[in-house]
Amino acid sequence: MAVIMTLFTLLFKVLSLPLQLMEFVGIYSLYKRVFPFMVYKISINYNKKMHFKKKELFSNLSEFAGPDGRLKLLEIGCGSGANFEYYPSGCKIICTDPNPHFETYLQKSLAANDHLVFEKFIVASGEDLGAVRDNSVDVVVCTLVLCSVNNTKRVLEEAHRLLRPGGALYFMEHVVSDPSTWTHFFQHVLQPLWYYFGDGCEVTRMTWKDLEASKFSDLKLRHIEAPLIFIIKPHILGYAVK
């Protein structure tokens, strides 16, 4: 199995050479203008299939509201705002994403979710959120983001820094499958092409290990099989308290 996987992986790496060349000469950067539109459309279908999982995940957000009873939330990699409908009324949100072209679709989602109080949109990577003060938010949300960041550990450190003591990081991420499965096989084989389709997304990450090794004091994490295409079926979700 390992030999076959290696051979197929090499084959798909060869097939991805034109995409690698496009990235090298700068042409691939044009895809970043198209990617937000794709995410906006894909997120609609994702939310339909994951509606009850998301609703359950975010059901206790209000428990982390500040002393004034209001919830201040920062979302890392907010994308097109696919999580907005699950946030409680009156929630004040700061949105961050490294791709500025998401803002158009973000505004559409905000218009459809006027129960939220929008503070600002910050163009920044999850590894560098220096524009936001330490201990300044009640909740940090990070969904389908840790699969594509350059440094997962650094993103978790930033989330921990931003949260007030007692605040929580909420996450929902697809992860690598068990090594004994065919899903694991195809995740590794298709990864070279998937990386470019997903703008840096990797389906072979063991993100739960980074969460387990993070600075958070209390981690509520579980593994699920999501009702999605096989390559991203394995998911983890939960929250971690500072």
XYZ file of N, CA, C and O in Angstrom, residues 58-179:
488
model
N -21.781 25.930 18.103
C -21.874 27.314 18.563
C -23.011 27.563 19.559
O -23.278 28.709 19.916
N -23.667 26.512 20.019
C -24.857 26.671 20.863
C -24.577 27.341 22.206
O -25.467 27.950 22.792
N -23.342 27.235 22.708
C -23.047 27.807 24.024
C -22.138 29.030 23.952
O -21.497 29.401 24.941
N -22.080 29.678 22.802
C -21.244 30.865 22.655
C -21.539 31.923 23.713
O -20.625 32.554 24.261
N -22.806 32.125 23.990
C -23.218 33.185 24.922
C -22.661 32.989 26.332
O -22.568 33.949 27.103
N -22.273 31.769 26.653
C -21.714 31.494 27.981
C -20.378 32.204 28.191
O -19.937 32.376 29.330
N -19.752 32.621 27.092
C -18.448 33.277 27.183
C -18.542 34.803 27.031
O -17.536 35.473 26.813
N -19.745 35.336 27.130
C -19.930 36.785 27.044
C -19.158 37.481 28.161
O -18.917 36.910 29.227
N -18.770 38.723 27.906
C -18.006 39.491 28.879
C -18.848 39.950 30.059
O -20.054 39.673 30.128
N -18.252 40.681 30.994
C -18.952 41.173 32.195
C -20.185 42.017 31.879
O -21.130 42.063 32.669
N -20.177 42.687 30.705
C -21.327 43.530 30.342
C -22.442 42.724 29.676
O -23.463 43.290 29.261
N -22.232 41.413 29.556
C -23.266 40.566 28.966
C -23.207 40.470 27.467
O -23.982 39.722 26.852
N -22.296 41.220 26.834
C -22.178 41.186 25.377
C -20.988 40.329 24.978
O -19.983 40.242 25.694
N -21.117 39.701 23.824
C -20.081 38.804 23.327
C -19.260 39.515 22.254
O -19.805 39.983 21.254
N -17.956 39.591 22.468
C -17.055 40.147 21.459
C -16.277 38.990 20.850
O -15.554 38.275 21.543
N -16.433 38.830 19.545
C -15.907 37.652 18.851
C -14.997 38.075 17.700
O -15.296 39.011 16.969
N -13.895 37.373 17.549
C -13.000 37.588 16.410
C -12.924 36.295 15.618
O -12.723 35.224 16.187
N -13.111 36.396 14.312
C -13.028 35.210 13.457
C -11.775 35.273 12.595
O -11.569 36.217 11.827
N -10.928 34.261 12.748
C -9.715 34.135 11.933
C -10.076 33.439 10.628
O -10.687 32.375 10.626
N -9.706 34.057 9.495
C -10.037 33.461 8.207
C -11.529 33.417 7.992
O -12.107 32.367 7.682
N -12.174 34.555 8.154
C -13.640 34.623 8.097
C -14.204 34.256 6.733
O -15.358 33.865 6.618
N -13.383 34.381 5.674
C -13.858 34.058 4.340
C -15.073 34.878 3.961
O -15.079 36.104 4.088
N -16.133 34.204 3.545
C -17.344 34.892 3.102
C -18.377 35.056 4.213
O -19.505 35.470 3.950
N -18.006 34.715 5.448
C -18.935 34.888 6.568
C -19.924 33.757 6.728
O -21.060 33.974 7.165
N -19.504 32.544 6.432
C -20.412 31.398 6.479
C -20.885 31.047 7.886
O -21.873 30.326 8.048
N -20.190 31.547 8.906
C -20.583 31.222 10.288
C -21.535 32.241 10.914
O -22.052 32.008 12.012
N -21.757 33.344 10.248
C -22.480 34.459 10.867
C -23.857 34.083 11.386
O -24.292 34.567 12.431
N -24.562 33.245 10.661
C -25.941 32.910 11.057
C -25.993 32.148 12.381
O -27.055 32.065 13.015
N -24.860 31.614 12.818
C -24.833 30.815 14.045
C -24.407 31.623 15.275
O -24.376 31.089 16.383
N -24.095 32.900 15.084
C -23.674 33.739 16.199
C -24.893 34.389 16.867
O -25.856 34.754 16.182
N -24.864 34.550 18.178
C -26.031 35.097 18.896
C -26.283 36.562 18.577
O -25.370 37.302 18.199
N -27.516 36.974 18.745
C -27.924 38.353 18.481
C -27.134 39.325 19.355
O -26.919 39.079 20.538
N -26.688 40.427 18.737
C -25.935 41.438 19.462
C -24.446 41.170 19.533
O -23.684 41.988 20.066
N -24.028 40.033 19.014
C -22.608 39.667 19.037
C -21.799 40.679 18.211
O -22.149 41.005 17.079
N -20.728 41.184 18.804
C -19.861 42.139 18.127
C -18.706 41.375 17.492
O -18.002 40.633 18.176
N -18.502 41.545 16.178
C -17.515 40.717 15.493
C -16.413 41.525 14.803
O -16.653 42.590 14.243
N -15.217 40.983 14.893
C -14.060 41.463 14.139
C -13.712 40.352 13.161
O -13.561 39.189 13.563
N -13.604 40.681 11.890
C -13.315 39.679 10.866
C -11.888 39.850 10.344
O -11.463 40.979 10.077
N -11.170 38.743 10.199
C -9.826 38.806 9.633
C -9.684 37.772 8.529
O -10.257 36.675 8.605
N -8.932 38.126 7.503
C -8.624 37.194 6.429
C -7.443 37.748 5.639
O -7.370 38.976 5.432
N -6.524 36.902 5.191
C -5.387 37.398 4.416
C -5.745 37.782 2.984
O -4.966 38.472 2.318
N -6.921 37.347 2.519
C -7.344 37.641 1.150
C -8.345 38.805 1.153
O -9.498 38.639 1.546
N -7.939 39.995 0.681
C -8.827 41.164 0.705
C -10.042 41.024 -0.206
O -11.034 41.731 -0.028
N -9.993 40.092 -1.152
C -11.084 39.939 -2.109
C -12.311 39.253 -1.511
O -13.346 39.160 -2.169
N -12.193 38.803 -0.262
C -13.348 38.229 0.424
C -14.318 39.307 0.906
O -15.470 39.015 1.216
N -13.879 40.548 0.977
C -14.695 41.583 1.614
C -16.045 41.773 0.932
O -17.059 42.006 1.595
N -16.090 41.661 -0.394
C -17.357 41.816 -1.118
C -18.391 40.808 -0.637
O -19.555 41.149 -0.380
N -17.982 39.551 -0.498
C -18.893 38.490 -0.082
C -19.163 38.563 1.419
O -20.247 38.181 1.883
N -18.207 39.072 2.143
C -18.384 39.287 3.578
C -19.508 40.283 3.826
O -20.360 40.083 4.699
N -19.526 41.346 3.045
C -20.569 42.360 3.190
C -21.954 41.795 2.863
O -22.947 42.158 3.493
N -22.020 40.877 1.904
C -23.289 40.225 1.583
C -23.798 39.422 2.774
O -24.985 39.457 3.113
N -22.890 38.703 3.411
C -23.271 37.896 4.575
C -23.683 38.769 5.749
O -24.608 38.437 6.493
N -23.007 39.892 5.918
C -23.357 40.815 7.001
C -24.748 41.406 6.776
O -25.527 41.558 7.716
N -25.054 41.727 5.531
C -26.369 42.284 5.208
C -27.483 41.279 5.503
O -28.592 41.656 5.874
N -27.161 40.000 5.335
C -28.153 38.952 5.581
C -28.218 38.553 7.055
O -29.097 37.778 7.445
N -27.306 39.095 7.862
C -27.269 38.760 9.289
C -27.176 40.034 10.121
O -26.184 40.295 10.811
N -28.255 40.831 10.042
C -28.248 42.126 10.720
C -28.436 42.017 12.240
O -28.539 43.027 12.932
N -28.455 40.790 12.749
C -28.506 40.606 14.208
C -27.121 40.787 14.822
O -26.989 40.834 16.046
N -26.086 40.919 13.966
C -24.714 41.068 14.438
C -24.276 42.528 14.415
O -24.812 43.340 13.657
N -23.289 42.848 15.240
C -22.703 44.192 15.258
C -21.294 44.071 14.681
O -20.402 43.502 15.318
N -21.116 44.574 13.474
C -19.834 44.455 12.788
C -18.894 45.573 13.218
O -19.250 46.750 13.168
N -17.688 45.215 13.657
C -16.714 46.215 14.076
C -15.750 46.575 12.948
O -15.638 47.736 12.558
N -15.042 45.575 12.377
C -14.099 45.876 11.301
C -13.614 44.597 10.631
O -13.753 43.494 11.155
N -13.040 44.795 9.436
C -12.428 43.722 8.671
C -10.935 44.018 8.581
O -10.538 45.078 8.106
N -10.118 43.089 9.051
C -8.667 43.265 9.045
C -8.048 42.287 8.055
O -8.280 41.076 8.138
N -7.296 42.812 7.096
C -6.591 41.955 6.140
C -5.279 41.534 6.785
O -4.334 42.317 6.892
N -5.224 40.295 7.249
C -4.045 39.799 7.948
C -4.095 38.283 8.012
O -5.169 37.680 8.020
N -2.937 37.664 8.075
C -2.863 36.214 8.239
C -3.119 35.855 9.698
O -2.934 36.685 10.599
N -3.512 34.619 9.919
C -3.772 34.169 11.286
C -2.528 34.125 12.148
O -2.613 34.136 13.374
N -1.361 34.105 11.499
C -0.103 34.076 12.241
C 0.323 35.450 12.748
O 1.204 35.548 13.607
N -0.295 36.500 12.204
C 0.130 37.856 12.564
C -1.084 38.768 12.698
O -1.478 39.450 11.757
N -1.665 38.784 13.883
C -2.841 39.610 14.164
C -2.480 40.724 15.142
O -3.209 41.031 16.077
N -1.328 41.323 14.903
C -0.816 42.373 15.780
C -1.707 43.588 15.875
O -1.563 44.389 16.809
N -2.648 43.745 14.924
C -3.557 44.893 14.959
C -4.606 44.760 16.063
O -5.334 45.716 16.345
N -4.671 43.605 16.699
C -5.669 43.364 17.749
C -4.943 43.213 19.095
O -3.946 42.506 19.200
N -5.477 43.878 20.113
C -4.839 43.894 21.428
C -4.908 42.542 22.143
O -5.826 41.750 21.906
N -3.979 42.345 23.062
C -3.988 41.163 23.927
C -5.251 41.154 24.788
O -5.754 42.213 25.192
N -5.771 39.963 25.081
C -6.881 39.782 26.028
C -8.093 40.662 25.709
O -8.771 41.150 26.611
N -8.375 40.864 24.421
C -9.394 41.846 24.048
C -10.703 41.253 23.529
O -11.650 41.987 23.282
N -10.772 39.932 23.343
C -12.016 39.337 22.837
C -12.438 38.167 23.721
O -11.625 37.558 24.423
N -13.735 37.857 23.671
C -14.286 36.765 24.473
C -14.153 35.414 23.771
O -13.972 34.384 24.416
N -14.286 35.452 22.449
C -14.265 34.218 21.660
C -13.466 34.443 20.377
O -13.569 35.503 19.758
N -12.687 33.440 19.994
C -12.043 33.400 18.681
C -12.614 32.200 17.944
O -12.730 31.109 18.520
N -13.000 32.399 16.694
C -13.539 31.313 15.876
C -12.576 31.041 14.721
O -12.081 31.969 14.081
N -12.341 29.761 14.469
C -11.423 29.355 13.401
C -11.975 28.078 12.771
O -11.830 26.996 13.340
N -12.649 28.190 11.620
C -13.222 27.008 10.977
C -12.702 26.886 9.548
O -12.691 27.854 8.790
N -12.275 25.696 9.185
C -11.724 25.401 7.851
C -10.620 26.391 7.493
O -10.545 26.889 6.380
N -9.774 26.659 8.460
C -8.675 27.614 8.293
C -7.319 26.973 8.595
O -6.346 27.177 7.865
N -7.269 26.178 9.644
C -6.000 25.591 10.070
C -5.447 24.587 9.057
O -4.298 24.175 9.155
N -6.246 24.239 8.071
C -5.795 23.340 7.000
C -4.894 24.057 5.996
O -4.191 23.410 5.219
N -4.913 25.390 6.005
C -4.178 26.118 4.968
C -3.209 27.172 5.502
O -2.527 27.831 4.717
N -3.133 27.351 6.816
C -2.189 28.336 7.354
C -0.765 27.799 7.240
O -0.546 26.586 7.144
N 0.203 28.702 7.272
C 1.600 28.280 7.158
C 2.147 27.706 8.460
O 3.034 26.854 8.446
N 1.612 28.187 9.597
C 2.139 27.771 10.893
C 0.981 27.630 11.883
O 0.552 28.616 12.489
N 0.484 26.414 12.026
C -0.670 26.171 12.899
C -0.377 26.560 14.342
O -1.213 27.177 15.018
N 0.785 26.205 14.821
C 1.156 26.518 16.198
C 1.109 28.008 16.447
O 0.593 28.473 17.481
N 1.604 28.792 15.494
C 1.628 30.244 15.645
C 0.207 30.823 15.650
O -0.094 31.748 16.422
N -0.675 30.296 14.821
C -2.066 30.764 14.792
C -2.740 30.505 16.139
O -3.449 31.372 16.670
N -2.502 29.344 16.712
C -3.093 29.013 18.017
C -2.525 29.912 19.109
O -3.243 30.300 20.038
N -1.249 30.258 19.002
C -0.646 31.183 19.967
C -1.285 32.568 19.868
O -1.541 33.226 20.882
N -1.562 33.016 18.628
C -2.214 34.311 18.423
C -3.631 34.294 18.986
O -4.067 35.249 19.626
N -4.360 33.207 18.755
C -5.723 33.086 19.294
C -5.693 33.146 20.811
O -6.519 33.826 21.437
N -4.740 32.467 21.412
C -4.597 32.463 22.868
C -4.281 33.863 23.380
O -4.829 34.312 24.397
N -3.437 34.582 22.670
C -3.060 35.946 23.072
C -4.247 36.894 23.037
O -4.430 37.729 23.929
N -5.075 36.783 22.026
C -6.201 37.705 21.836
C -7.312 37.494 22.860
O -8.020 38.433 23.222
N -7.460 36.261 23.321
C -8.556 35.933 24.231
C -8.316 36.453 25.643
O -7.201 36.389 26.155
N -9.386 36.937 26.255
C -9.306 37.285 27.670
C -9.230 35.987 28.461
O -9.637 34.911 27.963
N -8.719 36.018 29.685
C -8.736 34.816 30.531
C -10.164 34.284 30.669
O -11.095 35.044 30.954
N -10.332 33.012 30.424
C -11.665 32.423 30.480
C -12.381 32.422 29.149
O -13.466 31.850 29.024
N -11.788 33.071 28.137
C -12.377 33.069 26.801
C -12.131 31.751 26.097
O -11.418 30.879 26.599
N -12.727 31.584 24.904
C -12.635 30.279 24.241
C -12.370 30.389 22.746
O -12.836 31.318 22.074
N -11.614 29.424 22.241
C -11.372 29.252 20.810
C -12.289 28.145 20.297
O -12.240 27.015 20.802
N -13.130 28.446 19.306
C -13.999 27.460 18.673
C -13.402 27.054 17.324
O -12.944 27.917 16.566
N -13.447 25.757 17.031
C -12.830 25.270 15.795
C -13.666 24.169 15.160
O -14.392 23.432 15.834
N -13.563 24.072 13.855
C -14.135 22.981 13.072
C -13.237 22.831 11.844
O -13.160 23.741 11.016
N -12.528 21.709 11.753
C -11.519 21.539 10.710
C -11.575 20.129 10.126
O -11.828 19.157 10.842
N -11.314 20.023 8.819
C -11.133 18.686 8.258
C -9.690 18.270 8.510
O -8.786 19.119 8.576
N -9.476 16.972 8.693
C -8.155 16.460 9.071
C -7.855 15.178 8.294
O -8.714 14.661 7.574
N -6.651 14.670 8.478
C -6.259 13.433 7.810
C -7.026 12.257 8.405
O -7.363 12.238 9.591
N -7.301 11.283 7.575
C -8.041 10.094 8.005
C -7.110 9.078 8.654
O -5.883 9.203 8.625
N -7.704 8.058 9.238
C -6.939 6.970 9.835
C -6.085 6.292 8.749
O -6.569 6.058 7.637
N -4.828 5.976 9.057
C -3.928 5.393 8.053
C -4.410 4.085 7.430
O -3.950 3.705 6.346
